[in-house]
XYZ file of C-alpha atoms in Angstrom:
671
model
C 159.167 161.830 141.266
C 155.638 163.248 141.362
C 152.843 160.636 142.563
C 151.094 161.078 139.357
C 154.065 160.788 137.272
C 155.464 158.033 139.285
C 151.823 156.288 138.956
C 152.253 157.800 134.975
C 155.666 156.530 134.490
C 153.826 152.587 135.894
C 150.883 152.244 133.234
C 153.578 153.544 130.756
C 155.746 150.502 131.540
C 153.677 147.965 132.529
C 151.984 148.498 128.925
C 155.567 148.394 126.562
C 156.659 144.983 129.311
C 153.468 142.935 129.428
C 152.193 144.010 126.333
C 154.457 142.352 123.548
C 153.575 139.196 125.662
C 151.313 137.687 123.210
C 153.931 138.669 119.941
C 157.264 138.308 121.079
C 156.297 136.532 124.359
C 158.048 137.807 126.657
C 159.463 135.706 128.081
C 159.792 130.896 133.079
C 162.708 131.121 134.790
C 165.027 127.545 134.745
C 164.559 125.133 137.232
C 160.845 125.775 138.021
C 159.554 122.482 139.563
C 157.548 119.471 136.936
C 155.135 119.139 139.589
C 152.962 120.690 142.199
C 151.196 119.449 144.811
C 148.383 122.619 145.041
C 146.297 119.459 143.317
C 146.552 117.330 146.705
C 148.333 115.283 144.217
C 151.358 115.627 142.424
C 150.297 116.886 138.970
C 152.769 118.418 135.985
C 152.253 121.731 136.100
C 152.166 121.628 131.859
C 149.338 119.068 132.154
C 146.929 121.582 134.261
C 143.981 122.899 131.636
C 144.352 126.356 134.948
C 145.971 129.355 135.463
C 149.564 128.008 138.009
C 152.672 129.922 138.463
C 155.342 127.946 141.080
C 157.834 130.551 143.128
C 160.562 128.195 143.335
C 163.037 129.264 145.912
C 165.715 130.815 143.571
C 162.937 133.097 142.895
C 162.107 133.844 146.401
C 165.516 134.695 147.054
C 165.943 137.049 144.473
C 162.503 138.679 145.275
C 162.502 141.854 147.193
C 160.061 140.561 149.380
C 160.351 140.626 152.868
C 157.567 138.483 154.178
C 155.404 136.202 152.248
C 152.650 138.578 152.172
C 155.253 141.055 150.043
C 156.139 138.173 147.901
C 151.703 136.824 147.239
C 151.474 141.011 146.139
C 153.940 140.926 143.144
C 151.815 137.998 141.901
C 149.432 138.519 138.896
C 145.508 138.891 139.951
C 146.618 138.717 144.071
C 145.589 141.963 145.676
C 147.103 141.776 149.493
C 145.898 144.816 152.136
C 145.788 144.848 155.384
C 143.054 146.613 157.674
C 142.431 146.945 161.197
C 145.893 144.141 162.160
C 149.564 143.984 160.352
C 147.054 140.654 159.427
C 147.365 140.213 155.425
C 144.810 139.382 153.593
C 145.093 137.879 149.727
C 142.814 138.043 147.398
C 142.600 136.872 144.276
C 140.864 137.629 141.243
C 139.050 140.287 143.501
C 136.717 139.122 146.455
C 137.317 141.785 148.175
C 135.678 141.781 151.964
C 135.116 138.714 151.612
C 138.800 137.100 149.990
C 140.094 135.257 152.550
C 136.971 132.956 152.931
C 137.635 132.461 148.528
C 141.511 131.800 148.393
C 142.239 128.965 149.767
C 145.367 129.126 151.676
C 148.118 125.594 152.750
C 150.759 124.713 153.725
C 151.988 121.451 152.707
C 148.597 120.934 151.870
C 146.496 121.264 155.178
C 144.503 124.561 155.476
C 146.372 127.530 157.166
C 143.102 129.044 156.132
C 140.645 128.792 159.562
C 136.626 128.017 159.773
C 136.271 132.133 160.522
C 136.429 134.978 159.695
C 140.063 135.470 160.804
C 142.806 135.540 157.967
C 145.156 132.639 158.120
C 148.723 134.345 159.769
C 150.925 134.799 156.691
C 153.360 135.736 159.358
C 153.542 132.666 161.122
C 155.261 131.752 157.825
C 158.817 133.047 157.315
C 160.343 133.182 153.722
C 163.763 131.351 154.912
C 161.646 128.166 155.596
C 159.349 127.221 151.912
C 160.652 125.685 149.731
C 157.978 127.561 147.092
C 154.733 128.348 146.409
C 152.441 127.332 143.312
C 149.964 129.200 143.154
C 146.707 127.721 141.388
C 144.095 130.915 140.317
C 140.664 129.579 139.667
C 138.204 127.429 141.871
C 139.516 124.564 143.479
C 136.125 123.508 144.670
C 136.718 119.507 143.786
C 139.499 118.706 144.853
C 139.031 121.028 148.444
C 136.073 122.265 148.461
C 134.333 125.311 150.265
C 135.989 128.443 149.926
C 138.788 128.388 146.662
C 136.211 129.848 143.554
C 139.193 133.053 143.893
C 141.929 129.681 144.001
C 144.234 127.876 145.960
C 147.714 128.793 147.389
C 149.988 125.851 148.746
C 153.352 126.824 150.809
C 155.783 123.886 150.439
C 158.077 124.330 153.505
C 161.727 122.997 153.344
C 162.863 119.995 153.491
C 165.618 118.254 155.921
C 168.352 117.519 153.580
C 171.073 114.642 154.861
C 173.210 115.495 157.512
C 173.133 118.135 159.743
C 172.129 121.636 158.593
C 171.030 124.893 160.454
C 170.790 128.512 160.477
C 170.769 131.278 163.100
C 169.085 134.743 161.810
C 168.627 138.197 163.315
C 167.201 141.451 162.805
C 166.462 144.934 163.559
C 164.481 147.550 162.011
C 162.940 151.011 162.095
C 160.009 151.160 164.383
C 161.536 149.247 167.125
C 161.692 145.969 165.321
C 163.525 142.938 166.287
C 163.092 139.003 165.209
C 165.259 136.182 165.814
C 164.912 132.468 164.601
C 166.820 129.682 164.366
C 166.556 125.896 162.489
C 168.175 122.893 162.813
C 167.541 119.841 161.091
C 169.094 116.053 161.301
C 168.600 113.605 158.094
C 169.584 110.203 157.724
C 168.424 106.961 155.449
C 165.553 106.395 157.655
C 164.776 109.232 159.650
C 164.754 113.444 159.876
C 163.343 115.867 162.015
C 163.718 119.376 161.883
C 163.468 121.924 164.981
C 162.534 125.839 164.148
C 161.641 129.013 166.295
C 161.135 132.375 165.106
C 160.467 135.402 167.623
C 158.802 139.240 166.579
C 158.650 142.229 167.432
C 157.602 145.035 165.337
C 155.729 148.600 166.633
C 154.627 149.119 163.260
C 154.403 152.760 162.219
C 150.936 153.283 163.907
C 150.718 154.381 167.448
C 149.436 150.906 169.407
C 149.950 148.893 165.986
C 152.836 147.038 167.966
C 153.154 143.111 167.253
C 154.684 140.387 168.884
C 154.376 136.935 167.809
C 156.705 133.234 169.306
C 156.416 130.193 166.953
C 157.549 126.881 168.330
C 157.619 123.919 165.636
C 158.426 120.356 165.036
C 159.010 118.117 162.026
C 160.051 114.690 161.796
C 159.817 111.892 159.491
C 160.515 108.724 159.161
C 161.252 106.509 155.613
C 160.471 103.233 154.502
C 160.456 101.081 151.493
C 157.369 102.001 150.276
C 156.063 105.095 151.630
C 156.866 108.071 154.530
C 155.361 109.307 157.475
C 156.074 112.580 158.660
C 154.410 114.298 162.131
C 154.854 118.179 162.074
C 153.546 119.684 165.203
C 153.561 123.658 166.309
C 152.641 126.511 168.599
C 152.181 129.913 167.757
C 151.093 133.190 169.983
C 150.174 136.344 168.794
C 149.296 140.321 170.202
C 148.731 142.920 168.417
C 147.459 146.290 169.437
C 144.394 147.677 166.998
C 144.711 151.331 166.795
C 141.501 151.479 164.632
C 140.833 153.941 161.880
C 141.483 157.358 160.853
C 137.702 159.313 160.546
C 136.875 161.620 157.960
C 133.923 164.079 157.882
C 133.752 166.185 154.862
C 130.650 168.074 155.962
C 132.307 169.028 159.842
C 136.332 169.049 158.396
C 137.064 166.488 160.649
C 140.010 164.730 159.183
C 142.257 162.432 161.183
C 143.249 160.350 157.926
C 144.998 163.577 156.906
C 146.321 165.880 159.591
C 147.977 162.726 162.126
C 147.524 159.663 160.212
C 149.949 157.467 162.353
C 147.499 157.898 165.623
C 145.414 155.645 167.509
C 141.607 156.127 167.724
C 141.715 152.887 170.567
C 144.932 153.518 172.093
C 143.861 150.579 174.331
C 142.364 147.688 172.327
C 144.166 144.865 172.162
C 143.959 140.925 171.160
C 145.462 138.455 171.830
C 146.074 134.527 170.343
C 147.446 130.733 170.593
C 146.816 128.476 168.315
C 148.416 124.870 168.030
C 148.391 123.178 164.996
C 149.222 119.441 164.032
C 149.453 116.471 161.062
C 150.349 113.677 160.313
C 151.159 112.934 156.524
C 151.001 109.691 154.896
C 152.365 108.999 151.841
C 152.173 105.136 150.522
C 152.317 102.855 147.684
C 150.490 100.284 146.556
C 151.760 98.167 144.446
C 151.431 101.503 141.014
C 149.243 103.234 142.888
C 149.982 106.127 145.992
C 147.711 106.792 148.930
C 148.501 110.069 150.306
C 146.241 110.950 153.720
C 146.825 114.457 155.989
C 144.614 114.029 159.994
C 145.382 117.404 160.875
C 144.165 119.186 163.983
C 143.891 123.130 164.982
C 143.655 124.640 168.342
C 143.205 128.324 168.471
C 142.019 130.596 171.632
C 141.917 134.397 171.176
C 141.210 137.182 173.379
C 140.250 140.899 172.874
C 139.702 144.120 173.906
C 137.824 147.005 172.949
C 137.126 150.120 174.350
C 134.036 152.925 173.671
C 135.865 156.079 173.517
C 132.958 157.872 172.363
C 131.344 157.250 175.834
C 134.390 157.788 178.258
C 134.783 153.850 178.126
C 131.502 152.904 179.659
C 130.734 150.431 177.447
C 133.990 148.603 176.751
C 134.146 145.132 175.885
C 135.923 141.995 175.429
C 135.256 139.035 172.765
C 136.824 135.229 173.872
C 136.191 132.728 170.794
C 138.134 129.507 170.942
C 138.134 127.307 167.913
C 139.189 123.872 167.474
C 139.006 121.986 163.832
C 139.617 118.407 162.810
C 140.005 116.761 159.492
C 140.800 113.631 158.041
C 141.906 113.717 154.081
C 142.776 110.487 151.969
C 143.042 109.899 148.090
C 144.656 107.333 146.147
C 146.459 108.336 142.574
C 146.125 105.299 140.468
C 147.877 104.692 136.918
C 146.514 103.300 133.808
C 146.611 103.523 130.024
C 144.140 103.799 128.025
C 144.260 103.743 124.187
C 147.566 103.183 125.035
C 148.124 106.390 126.717
C 148.703 107.993 129.784
C 145.964 108.358 132.550
C 145.356 109.110 136.039
C 142.255 108.957 138.509
C 141.938 109.970 141.663
C 139.684 108.974 144.473
C 139.618 111.060 147.473
C 137.902 111.928 150.532
C 137.296 114.306 153.415
C 135.710 114.855 156.505
C 136.270 118.100 158.440
C 134.783 119.437 162.348
C 134.683 122.541 163.146
C 133.467 124.197 166.527
C 133.555 128.029 168.174
C 132.838 129.416 171.342
C 132.517 132.688 171.135
C 131.238 135.061 173.966
C 131.328 138.531 173.657
C 131.030 140.103 177.310
C 128.749 143.013 177.384
C 126.395 142.120 174.630
C 125.116 139.226 173.135
C 124.609 135.470 174.693
C 127.534 133.258 174.314
C 127.297 131.422 171.030
C 128.500 127.804 169.811
C 128.327 126.861 166.373
C 129.225 123.558 164.828
C 130.129 122.239 161.086
C 130.515 119.007 160.015
C 131.609 118.132 156.239
C 131.698 115.157 154.339
C 133.022 114.465 150.878
C 133.949 112.310 147.848
C 135.729 113.481 144.586
C 136.774 111.723 141.559
C 139.141 113.423 139.383
C 140.631 111.844 136.124
C 143.007 113.312 133.488
C 145.460 112.237 130.551
C 145.687 112.730 127.292
C 143.964 111.506 124.319
C 144.227 111.954 120.694
C 146.337 112.218 117.755
C 147.983 115.326 119.052
C 148.083 114.408 122.657
C 145.255 117.002 124.093
C 145.206 117.042 127.787
C 141.906 116.644 129.633
C 140.892 117.182 133.571
C 137.477 115.735 134.150
C 136.313 115.669 138.451
C 133.408 115.706 140.128
C 133.064 116.837 143.955
C 130.208 115.073 146.335
C 129.458 117.075 149.930
C 127.643 116.936 152.927
C 127.243 119.648 155.209
C 125.459 120.298 158.633
C 125.088 123.103 160.639
C 124.500 123.962 164.530
C 124.122 127.370 166.151
C 123.173 127.279 169.334
C 122.891 130.746 171.770
C 122.053 130.374 174.924
C 119.476 127.711 176.381
C 116.906 130.892 176.631
C 116.958 131.230 172.548
C 116.089 128.742 170.736
C 118.862 127.715 168.085
C 119.662 126.737 164.626
C 120.228 123.822 162.308
C 120.637 123.524 158.762
C 122.020 120.818 156.899
C 123.006 121.218 152.380
C 124.739 117.790 150.065
C 126.484 120.307 147.251
C 128.411 119.510 144.037
C 130.614 120.695 142.151
C 132.872 119.666 138.886
C 135.302 120.766 136.666
C 136.394 119.934 132.456
C 139.213 120.862 131.477
C 141.110 120.594 127.853
C 145.304 121.679 127.670
C 146.531 121.138 123.994
C 150.542 122.023 123.981
C 152.006 123.356 120.423
C 155.947 122.961 121.108
C 156.933 125.811 123.129
C 153.604 127.124 123.416
C 150.051 126.448 125.071
C 146.059 126.980 125.165
C 143.774 126.072 127.689
C 140.309 125.883 128.913
C 138.228 125.434 131.651
C 134.886 125.175 133.207
C 133.249 124.631 136.072
C 130.923 124.834 139.239
C 132.101 125.815 142.749
C 130.873 126.378 146.327
C 131.415 128.600 149.297
C 129.283 127.630 152.610
C 129.127 129.771 155.569
C 132.159 129.936 157.620
C 131.831 129.178 161.900
C 131.494 133.310 162.678
C 129.068 133.779 159.502
C 126.445 131.241 161.255
C 126.071 133.299 164.429
C 125.342 136.642 163.372
C 122.816 136.915 160.517
C 120.000 138.070 162.290
C 118.694 134.709 163.636
C 118.339 133.316 160.062
C 120.077 130.934 157.734
C 122.037 131.404 154.662
C 122.415 129.611 151.457
C 125.124 127.963 150.375
C 127.048 130.685 147.888
C 127.623 128.880 144.492
C 129.607 129.950 141.526
C 129.599 128.700 137.440
C 132.889 129.607 136.461
C 134.944 129.341 133.155
C 138.855 130.603 131.770
C 141.058 130.408 128.703
C 144.691 131.114 128.339
C 147.478 130.624 126.697
C 151.153 130.320 127.739
C 154.740 130.119 125.287
C 157.783 129.841 126.828
C 161.211 128.166 126.520
C 164.794 127.702 127.526
C 164.560 131.972 129.990
C 161.332 133.009 129.236
C 157.669 132.485 129.719
C 154.239 134.882 129.421
C 150.619 133.899 130.274
C 147.733 135.262 129.321
C 144.483 134.431 131.327
C 140.711 135.193 130.632
C 138.345 134.109 133.049
C 134.640 135.037 134.396
C 132.806 133.886 137.625
C 129.071 134.081 138.296
C 128.008 134.138 141.626
C 124.743 133.381 143.511
C 123.728 134.042 147.066
C 127.313 135.525 147.556
C 128.321 135.307 151.494
C 128.699 139.010 152.099
C 129.417 140.638 155.906
C 127.778 144.027 155.936
C 129.249 146.148 158.803
C 127.058 148.620 159.151
C 123.863 147.913 157.342
C 120.621 149.965 158.140
C 118.473 147.299 158.895
C 121.112 145.577 160.964
C 120.355 148.725 163.446
C 119.005 148.141 167.052
C 118.749 151.223 169.998
C 121.463 152.909 167.759
C 123.426 150.571 167.769
C 124.378 148.954 164.552
C 127.199 145.455 164.719
C 126.063 144.439 161.124
C 125.290 140.596 160.272
C 126.233 138.261 157.454
C 123.654 137.919 154.351
C 123.448 136.624 151.048
C 124.217 138.839 148.736
C 122.052 139.501 144.841
C 123.921 137.842 142.294
C 127.265 138.838 141.464
C 130.142 138.449 138.771
C 134.440 138.468 138.497
C 135.660 138.880 135.384
C 139.427 139.940 134.464
C 142.368 139.685 132.418
C 145.909 138.659 134.151
C 149.024 138.824 132.065
C 152.548 137.910 133.408
C 155.722 137.697 132.038
C 159.492 136.427 132.979
C 163.123 136.942 131.053
C 165.791 135.921 132.735
C 167.761 138.424 130.574
C 171.488 136.863 131.270
C 172.905 134.552 133.618
C 173.004 137.619 136.330
C 169.629 139.800 135.133
C 165.799 138.677 135.122
C 162.317 140.741 134.958
C 158.795 140.337 136.005
C 156.264 141.844 134.969
C 152.410 141.466 135.442
C 149.320 143.287 134.812
C 145.574 142.411 136.139
C 142.191 144.194 135.333
C 139.586 143.308 137.910
C 135.993 144.142 137.145
C 133.677 143.336 140.093
C 130.199 143.684 139.815
C 126.393 142.961 141.092
C 123.968 141.650 138.171
C 121.244 141.970 140.326
C 119.412 144.236 143.352
C 119.344 147.293 144.889
C 120.916 148.944 148.469
C 117.709 150.531 149.890
C 116.834 152.590 147.020
C 119.801 152.775 144.764
C 119.907 149.489 141.943
C 122.635 147.681 142.360
C 122.993 146.546 138.291
C 126.317 146.889 137.001
C 127.725 148.799 140.072
C 131.250 147.671 141.555
C 131.806 145.663 144.176
C 133.754 147.239 147.376
C 137.567 147.135 147.749
C 137.719 145.143 144.220
C 140.927 147.090 142.832
C 139.756 147.121 138.574
C 144.009 147.861 137.981
C 146.548 145.722 139.996
C 150.026 145.767 138.219
C 154.226 145.065 138.978
C 157.660 144.676 137.646
C 160.478 143.657 139.141
C 164.112 143.204 138.478
C 166.814 141.464 140.387
C 171.046 142.009 139.602
C 173.613 139.602 140.354
C 175.688 141.716 140.424
C 178.594 139.390 141.684
C 178.755 136.492 142.460
C 178.208 136.907 146.263
C 175.628 140.208 145.896
C 171.982 140.485 144.478
C 169.496 143.981 144.598
C 166.375 143.474 143.805
C 163.846 145.874 143.497
C 159.855 145.930 142.288
C 157.530 148.922 141.852
C 153.667 147.735 142.670
C 151.205 149.553 141.597
C 147.302 149.597 143.453
C 144.326 151.502 141.646
C 141.893 153.008 143.496
C 138.368 151.186 144.987
C 135.097 151.751 146.512
C 135.106 151.857 149.961
C 133.473 148.748 152.300
C 130.159 149.221 153.134
C 129.621 151.674 149.581
C 127.779 149.184 147.583
C 125.966 151.653 146.197
C 128.905 153.457 144.858
C 127.036 156.953 146.274
C 129.744 157.781 148.467
C 131.527 160.088 146.035
C 135.047 159.132 147.518
C 136.824 156.074 146.854
C 140.672 154.557 148.413
C 143.113 156.723 146.371
C 145.096 154.274 143.407
C 148.877 154.130 145.171
C 152.538 153.022 143.884
C 154.874 151.382 145.651
C 158.710 151.060 145.774
C 160.784 147.636 147.480
C 164.454 147.915 147.615
C 166.701 144.572 148.820
C 170.533 143.647 148.516
C 171.955 141.046 149.598
C 176.091 140.146 150.118
C 176.891 136.501 150.526
C 180.277 135.550 152.895
C 180.635 131.737 153.077
C 177.971 130.708 155.811
C 176.981 134.094 156.578
C 173.993 136.042 154.154
C 173.967 140.162 155.369
C 170.726 141.610 153.914
C 169.217 144.550 154.329
C 165.738 145.879 152.126
C 163.359 149.403 152.251
C 159.498 149.071 152.032
C 157.660 151.968 150.586
C 161.575 153.572 149.701
C 158.972 156.481 148.663
C 157.066 156.507 152.077
C 153.539 157.068 150.040
C 150.463 157.681 152.062
C 147.783 155.653 151.336
C 145.009 153.427 152.627
C 144.402 150.087 151.876
C 140.783 149.707 153.715
C 138.879 151.612 154.185
C 134.682 151.995 154.675
C 131.913 153.921 154.213
C 129.381 154.320 157.731
C 125.669 155.048 157.283
C 125.653 157.945 158.376
C 126.247 160.646 155.503
C 129.446 161.769 153.740
C 131.229 159.469 156.544
C 134.222 157.028 156.277
C 137.023 155.314 158.002
C 140.551 155.271 156.744
C 143.355 152.629 157.769
C 146.216 153.990 156.953
C 149.571 151.289 155.321
C 152.481 150.986 156.443
C 155.006 153.717 155.032
C 158.706 153.801 154.655
C 160.628 150.887 156.518
C 163.747 149.427 156.485
C 165.603 146.445 157.917
C 168.750 144.943 158.338
C 169.243 141.021 158.733
C 171.894 138.545 159.164
C 171.383 134.934 158.814
C 174.211 131.793 159.977
C 174.449 128.332 158.514
C 176.192 125.678 158.364
């Protein structure tokens, strides 16, 4: 089937599948969890005036996704891309290159997103460890503060079941992929412990794109009559080859992407990182109230080597970085009644401190940035009125202090901010349907990396006014959701990789800056249908409109121009068939529309990233305690680039090819 024909088919089928959602209500799988904890305390999904998706264990197993990143890419309004490394970036609601700083990712309620520009390490969470995934689209600024305008994703890991249980996993695949994992849990009525390990070796489809990842972890819990105490310790290390871009110069006919997409421009570049994470979670009943406290710490050390291959390696550089983060987050959930109807008040606080030390050999002086954030928030929700209308009201007040130290010879910089976020929402349940609306204000502060690469200037906080309306419908086997949203941003924080104003002495390193006003708005359609006991269908479509409202790039007016690296159209279709009680076949078809390249704010390059369609398949067979699974990603071997960047020189640009067709075979023994 030709690529054009396939794309046309996707569009037609998506319209056929998602279009009737409003009228006939395409249909949530039975067994969806009643409560989610992405809101910082457990809240019933049916009470939230927001766009929420819960992917439970059954849906995870039925999906053809091999990794967490692949699973998230199937969700409405979620665009997952890779760039210079295999690290996946999750973009909720069209934030492009700033996606990882506007979408907060949590593991069991604690930040996986770090206070730097590095994308959260999704590969440190394997799907067999995940119990469910909660996706809360739109701002979570009242509960979590900075960096949640796009939304919040909370990954909930599996808890230890009573007794002794465990599993062993072995995997092999294309590009010399090897993986081994083990998990052991021992649980009694008072104490429980889970030990896990995971190791991945993968050369990927490009030269010098090899990946080595090792993970060790432990979760120990103690239960008592009025609460629970749990400690998580985790250590992971990773080494990545950095293959660099494929260069394209239409003026000279250079086309490395077309002639050798699997090649490497930087055959010796690499990056190493070691991360240690610890978390203490305390849950304590106080009469009818419930106290939750999370104390977390993260230490990450990284080293990267970059060779200058255009000049014979004369200017090779290394980048050493250490990141330390500590956080304390207490909150109390207090139920009460008002006019005879149930209400809930949540009072919480948060203290975060982060420090990054960065030294780049041969270039800039060592840099150290420190950030401290202190916040209080209140959120009240409940039911009022004769029609049991559900409401949510919340406000957050946060103080932040930033400081940058370059060296003894260069004066440092410091700044302080006091910021507010708020939200108000209503939801009206109408039998099997519901309508909702919410408005609010969110913000984002510059992270530790962004602070030190600003051209010795301070960045203003990013702010956003957010609005969303939606409708849902469901019965025992079917679910549908339609949402419309808009966010108007001021001072959006953005990195310009090759900004002409950052060029000096022929070198362009780029810097972070505040953009002119921007806007995000869009439409999301989502449907799920359990056609029978053995067949399930899923579908989603998202239209994203990310534009500049004012300003100019050089002499090019920006008003109405599209923000780079945001596809206007996203769609996917999924099918799972439980052919027999022991076997399952799953497939998904994903479509990502074309995008303007990074650094093309004026939309003047005349070339975009091509749209692409990817088909994935998975087959699983269960034999008592042994599960055998095989799958193929990108079955049709579609060649596409998930990231591209425009050069400041002429019509040149660089492309980063995505993975081509890959396969795997996995065996898991459980006891």
